[in-house]
Every structure is written in structure tokens, then in C-alpha cells.
mmCIF file with all atom_site columns, C-alpha atoms in Angstrom:
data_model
loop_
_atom_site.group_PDB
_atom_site.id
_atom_site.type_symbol
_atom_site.label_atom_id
_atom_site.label_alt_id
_atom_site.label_comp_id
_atom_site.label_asym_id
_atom_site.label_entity_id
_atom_site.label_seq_id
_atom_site.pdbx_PDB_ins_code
_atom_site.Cartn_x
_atom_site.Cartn_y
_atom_site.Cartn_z
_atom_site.occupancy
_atom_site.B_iso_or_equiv
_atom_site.pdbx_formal_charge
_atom_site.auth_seq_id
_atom_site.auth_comp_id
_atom_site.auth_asym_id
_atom_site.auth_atom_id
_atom_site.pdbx_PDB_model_num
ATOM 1   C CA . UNK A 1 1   ? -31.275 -39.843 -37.974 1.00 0.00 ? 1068 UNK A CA 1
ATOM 2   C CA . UNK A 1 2   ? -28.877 -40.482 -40.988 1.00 0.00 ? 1069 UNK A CA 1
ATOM 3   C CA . UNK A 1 3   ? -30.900 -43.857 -41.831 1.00 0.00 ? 1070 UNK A CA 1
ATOM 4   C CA . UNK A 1 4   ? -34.215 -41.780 -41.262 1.00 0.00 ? 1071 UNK A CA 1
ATOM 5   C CA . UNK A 1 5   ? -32.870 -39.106 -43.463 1.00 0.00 ? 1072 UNK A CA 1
ATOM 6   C CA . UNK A 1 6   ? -30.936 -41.579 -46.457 1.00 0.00 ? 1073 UNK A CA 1
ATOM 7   C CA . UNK A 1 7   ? -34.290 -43.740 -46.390 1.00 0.00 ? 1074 UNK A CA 1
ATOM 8   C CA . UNK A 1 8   ? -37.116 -40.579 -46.446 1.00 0.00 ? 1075 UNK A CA 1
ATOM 9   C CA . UNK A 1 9   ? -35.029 -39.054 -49.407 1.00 0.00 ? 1076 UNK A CA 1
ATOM 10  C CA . UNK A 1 10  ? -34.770 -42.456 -51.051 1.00 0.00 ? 1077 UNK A CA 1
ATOM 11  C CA . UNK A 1 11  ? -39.021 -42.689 -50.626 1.00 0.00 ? 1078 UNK A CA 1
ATOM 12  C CA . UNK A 1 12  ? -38.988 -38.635 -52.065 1.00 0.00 ? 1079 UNK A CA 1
ATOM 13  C CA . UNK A 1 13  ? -36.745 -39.480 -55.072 1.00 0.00 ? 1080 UNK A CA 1
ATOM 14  C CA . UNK A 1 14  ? -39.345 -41.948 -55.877 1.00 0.00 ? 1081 UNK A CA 1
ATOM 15  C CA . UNK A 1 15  ? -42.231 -41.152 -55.158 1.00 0.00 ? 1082 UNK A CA 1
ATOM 16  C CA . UNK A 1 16  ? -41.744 -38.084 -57.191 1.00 0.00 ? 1083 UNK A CA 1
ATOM 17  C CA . UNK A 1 17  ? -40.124 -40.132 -60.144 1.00 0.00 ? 1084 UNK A CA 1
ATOM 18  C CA . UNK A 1 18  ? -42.785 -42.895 -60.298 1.00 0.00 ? 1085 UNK A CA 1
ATOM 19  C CA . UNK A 1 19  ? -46.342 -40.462 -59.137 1.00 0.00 ? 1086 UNK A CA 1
ATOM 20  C CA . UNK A 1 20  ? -45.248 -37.084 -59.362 1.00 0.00 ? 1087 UNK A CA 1
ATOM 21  C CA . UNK A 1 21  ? -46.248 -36.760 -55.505 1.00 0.00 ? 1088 UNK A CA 1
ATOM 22  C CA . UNK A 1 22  ? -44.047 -35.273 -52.814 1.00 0.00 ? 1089 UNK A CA 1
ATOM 23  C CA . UNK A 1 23  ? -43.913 -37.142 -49.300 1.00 0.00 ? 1090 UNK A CA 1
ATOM 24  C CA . UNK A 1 24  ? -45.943 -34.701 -48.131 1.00 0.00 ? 1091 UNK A CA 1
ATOM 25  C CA . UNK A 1 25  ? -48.508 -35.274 -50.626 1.00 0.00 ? 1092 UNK A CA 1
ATOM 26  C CA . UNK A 1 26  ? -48.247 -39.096 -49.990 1.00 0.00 ? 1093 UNK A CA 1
ATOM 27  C CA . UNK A 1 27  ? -48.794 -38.398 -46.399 1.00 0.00 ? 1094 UNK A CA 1
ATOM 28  C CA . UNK A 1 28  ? -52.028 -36.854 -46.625 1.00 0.00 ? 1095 UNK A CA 1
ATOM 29  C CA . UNK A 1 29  ? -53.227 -39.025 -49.150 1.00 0.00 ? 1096 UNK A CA 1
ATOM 30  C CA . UNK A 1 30  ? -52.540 -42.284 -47.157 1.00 0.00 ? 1097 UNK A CA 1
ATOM 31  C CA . UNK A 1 31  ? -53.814 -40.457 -44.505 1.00 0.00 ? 1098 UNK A CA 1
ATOM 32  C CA . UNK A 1 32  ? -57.976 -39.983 -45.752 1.00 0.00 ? 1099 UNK A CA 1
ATOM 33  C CA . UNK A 1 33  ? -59.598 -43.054 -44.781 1.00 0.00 ? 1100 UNK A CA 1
ATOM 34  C CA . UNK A 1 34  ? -61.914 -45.277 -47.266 1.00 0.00 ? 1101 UNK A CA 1
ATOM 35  C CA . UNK A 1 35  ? -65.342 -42.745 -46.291 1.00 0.00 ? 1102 UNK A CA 1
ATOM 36  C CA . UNK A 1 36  ? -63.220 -39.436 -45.808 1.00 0.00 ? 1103 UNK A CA 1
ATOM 37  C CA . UNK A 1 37  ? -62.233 -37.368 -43.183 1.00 0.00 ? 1104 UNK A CA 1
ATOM 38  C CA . UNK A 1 38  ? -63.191 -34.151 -41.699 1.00 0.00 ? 1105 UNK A CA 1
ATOM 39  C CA . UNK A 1 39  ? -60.479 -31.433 -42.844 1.00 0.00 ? 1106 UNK A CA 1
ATOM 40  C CA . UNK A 1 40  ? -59.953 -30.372 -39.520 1.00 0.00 ? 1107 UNK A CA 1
ATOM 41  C CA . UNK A 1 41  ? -59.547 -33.769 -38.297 1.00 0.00 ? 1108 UNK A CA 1
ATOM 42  C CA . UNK A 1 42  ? -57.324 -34.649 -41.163 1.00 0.00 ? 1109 UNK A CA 1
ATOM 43  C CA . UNK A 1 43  ? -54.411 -32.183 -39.720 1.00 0.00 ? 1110 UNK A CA 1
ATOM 44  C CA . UNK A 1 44  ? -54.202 -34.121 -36.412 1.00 0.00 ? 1111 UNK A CA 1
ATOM 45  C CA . UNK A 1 45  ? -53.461 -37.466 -38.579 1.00 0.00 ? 1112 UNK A CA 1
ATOM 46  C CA . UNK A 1 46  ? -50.816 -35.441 -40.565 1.00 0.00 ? 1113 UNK A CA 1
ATOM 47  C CA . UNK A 1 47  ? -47.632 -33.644 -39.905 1.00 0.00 ? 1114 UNK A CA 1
ATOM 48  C CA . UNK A 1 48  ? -49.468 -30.861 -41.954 1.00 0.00 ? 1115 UNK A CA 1
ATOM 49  C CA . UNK A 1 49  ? -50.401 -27.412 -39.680 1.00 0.00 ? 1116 UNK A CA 1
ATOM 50  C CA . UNK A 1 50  ? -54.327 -26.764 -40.261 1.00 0.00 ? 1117 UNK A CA 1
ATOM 51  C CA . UNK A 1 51  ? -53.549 -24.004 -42.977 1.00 0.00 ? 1118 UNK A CA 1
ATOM 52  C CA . UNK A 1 52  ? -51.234 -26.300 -44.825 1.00 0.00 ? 1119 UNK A CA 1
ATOM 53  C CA . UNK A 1 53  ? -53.671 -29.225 -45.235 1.00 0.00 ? 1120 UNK A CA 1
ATOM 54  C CA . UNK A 1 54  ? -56.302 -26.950 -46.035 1.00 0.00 ? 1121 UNK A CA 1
ATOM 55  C CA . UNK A 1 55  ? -53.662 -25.809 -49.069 1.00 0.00 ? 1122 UNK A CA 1
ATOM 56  C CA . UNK A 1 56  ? -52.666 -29.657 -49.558 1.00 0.00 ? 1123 UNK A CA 1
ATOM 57  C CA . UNK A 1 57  ? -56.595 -30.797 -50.105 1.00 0.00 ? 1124 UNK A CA 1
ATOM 58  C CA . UNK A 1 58  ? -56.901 -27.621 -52.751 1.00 0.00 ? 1125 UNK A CA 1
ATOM 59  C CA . UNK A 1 59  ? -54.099 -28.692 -54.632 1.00 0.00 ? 1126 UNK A CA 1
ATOM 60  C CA . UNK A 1 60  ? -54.902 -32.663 -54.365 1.00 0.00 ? 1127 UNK A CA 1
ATOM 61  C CA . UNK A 1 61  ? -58.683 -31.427 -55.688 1.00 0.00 ? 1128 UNK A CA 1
ATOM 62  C CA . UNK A 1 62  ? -57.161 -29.589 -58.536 1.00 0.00 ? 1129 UNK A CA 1
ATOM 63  C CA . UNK A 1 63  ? -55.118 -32.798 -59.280 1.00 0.00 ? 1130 UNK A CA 1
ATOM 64  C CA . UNK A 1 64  ? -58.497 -34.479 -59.182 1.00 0.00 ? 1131 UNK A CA 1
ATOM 65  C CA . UNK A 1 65  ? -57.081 -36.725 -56.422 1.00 0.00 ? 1132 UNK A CA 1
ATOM 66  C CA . UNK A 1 66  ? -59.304 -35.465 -53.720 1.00 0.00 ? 1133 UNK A CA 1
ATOM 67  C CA . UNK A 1 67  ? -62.464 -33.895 -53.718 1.00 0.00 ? 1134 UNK A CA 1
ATOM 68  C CA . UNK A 1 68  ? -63.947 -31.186 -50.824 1.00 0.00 ? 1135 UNK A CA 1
ATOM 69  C CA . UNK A 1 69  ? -67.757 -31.034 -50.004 1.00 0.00 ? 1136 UNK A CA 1
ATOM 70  C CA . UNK A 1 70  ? -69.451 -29.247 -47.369 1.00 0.00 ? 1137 UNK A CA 1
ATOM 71  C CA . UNK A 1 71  ? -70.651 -30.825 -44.132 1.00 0.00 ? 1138 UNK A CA 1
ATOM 72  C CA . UNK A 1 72  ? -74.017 -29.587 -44.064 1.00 0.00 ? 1139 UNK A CA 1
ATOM 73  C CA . UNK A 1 73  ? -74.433 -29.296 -39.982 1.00 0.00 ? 1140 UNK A CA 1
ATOM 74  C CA . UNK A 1 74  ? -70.920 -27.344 -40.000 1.00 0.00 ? 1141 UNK A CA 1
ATOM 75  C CA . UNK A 1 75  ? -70.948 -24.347 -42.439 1.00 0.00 ? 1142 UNK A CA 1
ATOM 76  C CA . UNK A 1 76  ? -66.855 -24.011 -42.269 1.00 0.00 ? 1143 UNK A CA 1
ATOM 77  C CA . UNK A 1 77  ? -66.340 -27.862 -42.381 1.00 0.00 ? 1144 UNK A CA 1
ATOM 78  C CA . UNK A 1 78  ? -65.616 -29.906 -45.325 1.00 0.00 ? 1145 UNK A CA 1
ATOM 79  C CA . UNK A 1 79  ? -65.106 -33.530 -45.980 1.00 0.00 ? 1146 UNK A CA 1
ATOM 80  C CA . UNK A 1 80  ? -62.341 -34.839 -47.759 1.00 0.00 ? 1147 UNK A CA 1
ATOM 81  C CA . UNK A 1 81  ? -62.505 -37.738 -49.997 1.00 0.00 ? 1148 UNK A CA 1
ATOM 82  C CA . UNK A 1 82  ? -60.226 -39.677 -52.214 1.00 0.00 ? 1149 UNK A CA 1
ATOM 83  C CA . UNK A 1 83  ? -61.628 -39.791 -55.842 1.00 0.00 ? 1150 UNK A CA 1
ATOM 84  C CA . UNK A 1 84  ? -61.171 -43.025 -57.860 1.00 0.00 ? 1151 UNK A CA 1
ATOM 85  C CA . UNK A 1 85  ? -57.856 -41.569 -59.362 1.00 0.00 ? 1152 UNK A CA 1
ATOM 86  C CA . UNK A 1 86  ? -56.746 -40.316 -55.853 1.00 0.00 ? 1153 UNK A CA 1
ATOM 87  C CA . UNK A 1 87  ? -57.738 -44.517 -55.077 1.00 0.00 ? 1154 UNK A CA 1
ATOM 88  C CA . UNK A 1 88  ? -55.360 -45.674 -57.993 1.00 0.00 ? 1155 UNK A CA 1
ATOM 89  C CA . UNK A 1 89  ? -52.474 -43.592 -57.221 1.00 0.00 ? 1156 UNK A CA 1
ATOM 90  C CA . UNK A 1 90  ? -52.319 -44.148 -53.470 1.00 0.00 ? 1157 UNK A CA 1
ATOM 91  C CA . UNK A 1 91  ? -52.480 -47.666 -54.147 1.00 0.00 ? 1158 UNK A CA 1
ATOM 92  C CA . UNK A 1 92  ? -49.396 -47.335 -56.984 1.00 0.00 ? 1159 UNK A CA 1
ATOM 93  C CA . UNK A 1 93  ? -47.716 -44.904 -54.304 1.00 0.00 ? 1160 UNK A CA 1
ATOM 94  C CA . UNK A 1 94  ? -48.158 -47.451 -51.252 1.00 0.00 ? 1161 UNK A CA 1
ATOM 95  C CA . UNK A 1 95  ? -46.564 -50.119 -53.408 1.00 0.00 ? 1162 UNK A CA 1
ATOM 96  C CA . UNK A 1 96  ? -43.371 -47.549 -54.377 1.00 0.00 ? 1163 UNK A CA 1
ATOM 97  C CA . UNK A 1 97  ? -42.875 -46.522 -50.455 1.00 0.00 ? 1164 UNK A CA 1
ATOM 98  C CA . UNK A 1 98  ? -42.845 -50.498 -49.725 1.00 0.00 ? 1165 UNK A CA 1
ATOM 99  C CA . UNK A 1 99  ? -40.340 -51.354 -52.301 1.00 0.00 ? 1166 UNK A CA 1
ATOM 100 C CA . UNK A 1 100 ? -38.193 -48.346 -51.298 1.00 0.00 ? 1167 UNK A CA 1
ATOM 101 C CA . UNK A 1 101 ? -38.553 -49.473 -47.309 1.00 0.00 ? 1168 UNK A CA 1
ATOM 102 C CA . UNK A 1 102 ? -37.937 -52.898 -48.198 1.00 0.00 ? 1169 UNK A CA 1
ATOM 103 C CA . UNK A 1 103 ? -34.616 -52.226 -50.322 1.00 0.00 ? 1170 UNK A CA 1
ATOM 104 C CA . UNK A 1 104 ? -33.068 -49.611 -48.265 1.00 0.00 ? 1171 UNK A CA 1
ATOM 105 C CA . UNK A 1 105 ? -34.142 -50.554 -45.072 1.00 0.00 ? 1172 UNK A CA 1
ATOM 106 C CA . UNK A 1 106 ? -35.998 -53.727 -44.169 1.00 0.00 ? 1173 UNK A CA 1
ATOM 107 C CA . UNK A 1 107 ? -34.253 -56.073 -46.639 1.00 0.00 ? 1174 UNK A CA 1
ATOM 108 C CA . UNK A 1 108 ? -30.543 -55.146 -44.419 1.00 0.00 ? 1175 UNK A CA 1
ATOM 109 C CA . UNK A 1 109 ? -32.761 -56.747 -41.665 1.00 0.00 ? 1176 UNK A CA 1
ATOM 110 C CA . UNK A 1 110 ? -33.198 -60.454 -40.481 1.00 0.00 ? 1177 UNK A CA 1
ATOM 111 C CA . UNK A 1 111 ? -36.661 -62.007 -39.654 1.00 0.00 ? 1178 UNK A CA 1
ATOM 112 C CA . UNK A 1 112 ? -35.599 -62.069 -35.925 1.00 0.00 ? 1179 UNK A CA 1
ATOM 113 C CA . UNK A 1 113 ? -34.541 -58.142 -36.511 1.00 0.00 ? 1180 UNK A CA 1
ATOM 114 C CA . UNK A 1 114 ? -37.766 -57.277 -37.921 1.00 0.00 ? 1181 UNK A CA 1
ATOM 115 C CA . UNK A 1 115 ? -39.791 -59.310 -35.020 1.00 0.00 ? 1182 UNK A CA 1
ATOM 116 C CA . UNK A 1 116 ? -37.655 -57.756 -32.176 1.00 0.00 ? 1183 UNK A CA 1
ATOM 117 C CA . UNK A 1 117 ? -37.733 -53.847 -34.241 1.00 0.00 ? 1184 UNK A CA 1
ATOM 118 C CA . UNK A 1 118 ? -41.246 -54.158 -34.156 1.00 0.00 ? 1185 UNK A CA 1
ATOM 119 C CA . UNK A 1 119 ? -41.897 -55.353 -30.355 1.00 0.00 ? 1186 UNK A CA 1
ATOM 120 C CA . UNK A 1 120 ? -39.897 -52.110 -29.256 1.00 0.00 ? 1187 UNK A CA 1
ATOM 121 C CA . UNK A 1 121 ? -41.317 -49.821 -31.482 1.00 0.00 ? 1188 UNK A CA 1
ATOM 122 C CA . UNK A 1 122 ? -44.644 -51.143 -30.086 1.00 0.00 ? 1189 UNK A CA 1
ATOM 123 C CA . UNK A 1 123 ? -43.457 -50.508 -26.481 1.00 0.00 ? 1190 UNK A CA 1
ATOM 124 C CA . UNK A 1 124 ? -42.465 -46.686 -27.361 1.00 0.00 ? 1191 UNK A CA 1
ATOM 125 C CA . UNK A 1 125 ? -46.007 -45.827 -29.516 1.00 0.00 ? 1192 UNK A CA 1
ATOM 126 C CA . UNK A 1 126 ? -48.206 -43.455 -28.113 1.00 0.00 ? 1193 UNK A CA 1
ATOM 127 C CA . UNK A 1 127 ? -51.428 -44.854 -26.995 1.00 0.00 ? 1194 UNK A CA 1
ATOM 128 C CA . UNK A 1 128 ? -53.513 -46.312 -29.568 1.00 0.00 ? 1195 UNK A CA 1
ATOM 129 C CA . UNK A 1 129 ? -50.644 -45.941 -32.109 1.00 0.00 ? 1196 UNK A CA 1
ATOM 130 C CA . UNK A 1 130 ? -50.228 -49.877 -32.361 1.00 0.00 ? 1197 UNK A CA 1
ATOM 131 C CA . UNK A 1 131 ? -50.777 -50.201 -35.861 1.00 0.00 ? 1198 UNK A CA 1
ATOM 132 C CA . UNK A 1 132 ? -53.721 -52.556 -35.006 1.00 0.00 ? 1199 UNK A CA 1
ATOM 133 C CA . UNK A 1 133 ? -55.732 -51.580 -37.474 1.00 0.00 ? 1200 UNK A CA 1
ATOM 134 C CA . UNK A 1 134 ? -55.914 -49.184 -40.773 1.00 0.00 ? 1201 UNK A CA 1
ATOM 135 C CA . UNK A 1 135 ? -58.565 -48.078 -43.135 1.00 0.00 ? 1202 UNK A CA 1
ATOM 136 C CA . UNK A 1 136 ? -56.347 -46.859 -45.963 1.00 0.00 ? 1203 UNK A CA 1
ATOM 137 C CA . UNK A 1 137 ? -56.889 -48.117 -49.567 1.00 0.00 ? 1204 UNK A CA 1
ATOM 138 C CA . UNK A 1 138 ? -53.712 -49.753 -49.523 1.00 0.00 ? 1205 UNK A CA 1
ATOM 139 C CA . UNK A 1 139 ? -53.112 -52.960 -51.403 1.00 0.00 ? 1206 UNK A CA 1
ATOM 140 C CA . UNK A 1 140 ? -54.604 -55.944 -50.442 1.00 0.00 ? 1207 UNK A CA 1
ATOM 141 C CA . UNK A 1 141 ? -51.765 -58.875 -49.425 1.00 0.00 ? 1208 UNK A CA 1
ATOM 142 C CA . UNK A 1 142 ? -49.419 -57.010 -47.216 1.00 0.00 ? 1209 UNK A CA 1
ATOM 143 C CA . UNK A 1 143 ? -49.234 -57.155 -43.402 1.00 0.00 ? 1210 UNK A CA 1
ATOM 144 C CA . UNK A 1 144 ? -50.060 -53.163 -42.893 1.00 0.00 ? 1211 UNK A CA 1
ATOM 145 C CA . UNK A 1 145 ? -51.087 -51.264 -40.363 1.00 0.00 ? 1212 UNK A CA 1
ATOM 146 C CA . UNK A 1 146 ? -50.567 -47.568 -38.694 1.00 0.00 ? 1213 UNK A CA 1
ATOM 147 C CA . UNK A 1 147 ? -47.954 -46.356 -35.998 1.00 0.00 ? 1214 UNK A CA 1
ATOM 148 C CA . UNK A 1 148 ? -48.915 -42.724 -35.219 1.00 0.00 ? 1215 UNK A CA 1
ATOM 149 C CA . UNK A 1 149 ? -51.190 -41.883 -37.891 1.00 0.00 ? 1216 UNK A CA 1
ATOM 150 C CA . UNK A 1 150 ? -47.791 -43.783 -40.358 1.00 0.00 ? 1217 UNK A CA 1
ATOM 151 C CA . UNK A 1 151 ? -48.828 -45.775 -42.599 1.00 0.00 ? 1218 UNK A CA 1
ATOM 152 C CA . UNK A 1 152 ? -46.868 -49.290 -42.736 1.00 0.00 ? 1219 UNK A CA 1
ATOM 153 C CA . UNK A 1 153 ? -46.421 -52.103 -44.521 1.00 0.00 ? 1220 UNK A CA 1
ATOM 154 C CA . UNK A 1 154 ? -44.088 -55.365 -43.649 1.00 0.00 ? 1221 UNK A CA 1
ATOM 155 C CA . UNK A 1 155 ? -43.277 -58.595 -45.248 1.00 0.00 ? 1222 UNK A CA 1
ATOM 156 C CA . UNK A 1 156 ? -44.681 -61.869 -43.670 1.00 0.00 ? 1223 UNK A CA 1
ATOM 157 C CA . UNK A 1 157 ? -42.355 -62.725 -40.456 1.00 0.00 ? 1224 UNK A CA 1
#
């Protein structure tokens, strides 16, 4: 828990510093896939209640990060959408959480450490959490993936 903790505050610090986003923010913005989500659905793929995402998407719109349109066969649903800033950012705020992981955490870490970490966190992932695949706008280059809804993004091993 100390590493968790020393490593998300690390990943706060700068995100913050470098995007003016909190983790939070970062979470639900790595979190809307390429053609938007479903509000509703986009709480089960946070660690956002329903009423906080629903807060989260207003302020992300107001940022002009995000943008919220009806879905016409639903008359309380709305789709949520990254906007080409929202695009930009995530992308700038993807590279700042891998630099941060790499330099506090992954860079401590052997080749052979980072193989066998990631064949037990594999083992322990819900089902369907393997990270197999991920439609986030992340950058293009970097192994990625998603564990649990987490974004993630590893150096060639």
C-alpha cells in the first residue's frame, strides 16, 4: 500500500502540475473510448459513483474536454465524448502517468521483474480484465492495454 500510495501521489503531483487534471479527472478521461460511452455505462469503467461521473462529465464539458448529447431512444441517457482538446490532453496526460510509472516504479524493476509482475497480475484479474485490448486515444508506440477498466502502459520486455 505505501508503494501504491508514494506512486498515485507522485502521478497526482503531476498530473496536476503538467494538465491541471486531478487523478480522478484522468481516470474518467482515459476511461471514454474513441466513439464515447454511455454515461451510465461510463461509472462501471470508473471508480466514480453514478452521481459523481455525472458531476465529472459536467465539469470536463465546461472544460471543453468532453461533450454530453442525448441518446435519442433513451430520454435520460447521454453519450459522452472526448472533444479534440479532451483528445490532446489525454494523450499529453497518458504520456505524464507513463513517465511517472516508469521513474518511480517500473524503472526499480528488471525485465525478468516486469515479465514475472505481469504473469501474476494476469492470474489475479477479474475476468476479461487482461488488458488484451484498449480503445483509449493513448499514444501510438507503447505496449498498452487495460487491467480492470486501468489504463496501462509498459516498456518493450
Amino acid at each position: 500500500m505505501e508503494i501504491h500510495q508514494r506512486v498515485l501521489g507522485e502521478i497526482a503531483r503531476a498530473l496536476d502540475e503538467r494538465h491541471r487534471l486531478s487523478v480522478s479527472e484522468f481516470d474518467t478521461l482515459v476511461n471514454i473510448p474513441l466513439d464515447g460511452v454511455r454515461l451510465k455505462d461510463l461509472g462501471s469503467r470508473t471508480v466514480l459513483t453514478q452521481s459523481a461521473v455525472s458531476r465529472m462529465c459536467d465539469r470536463l464539458a465546461r472544460r471543453g474536454l468532453v461533450t454530453r448529447t442525448p441518446v435519442p431512444e433513451d430520454q435520460r441517457g447521454a453519450l459522452v465524448r472526448l472533444t479534440d482538446e479532451g483528445r490532446e490532453l489525454l494523450r499529453a496526460a497518458v504520456r505524464t502517468n507513463a513517465e511517472v510509472v516508469e521513474r518511480t516504479f517500473a524503472a526499480r524493476l528488471g525485465d525478468a521483474d516486469l515479465v514475472a509482475l505481469h504473469t501474476i497480475l494476469g492470474r489475479v484479474a477479474p475476468e476479461g480484465g487482461t488488458g488484451e485490448e484498449c480503445d483509449t486515444p493513448a499514444e501510438e508506440g507503447c505496449a498498452e492495454g487495460r487491467v480492470d477498466g486501468v489504463l496501462y502502459i509498459t516498456r518493450d520486455v
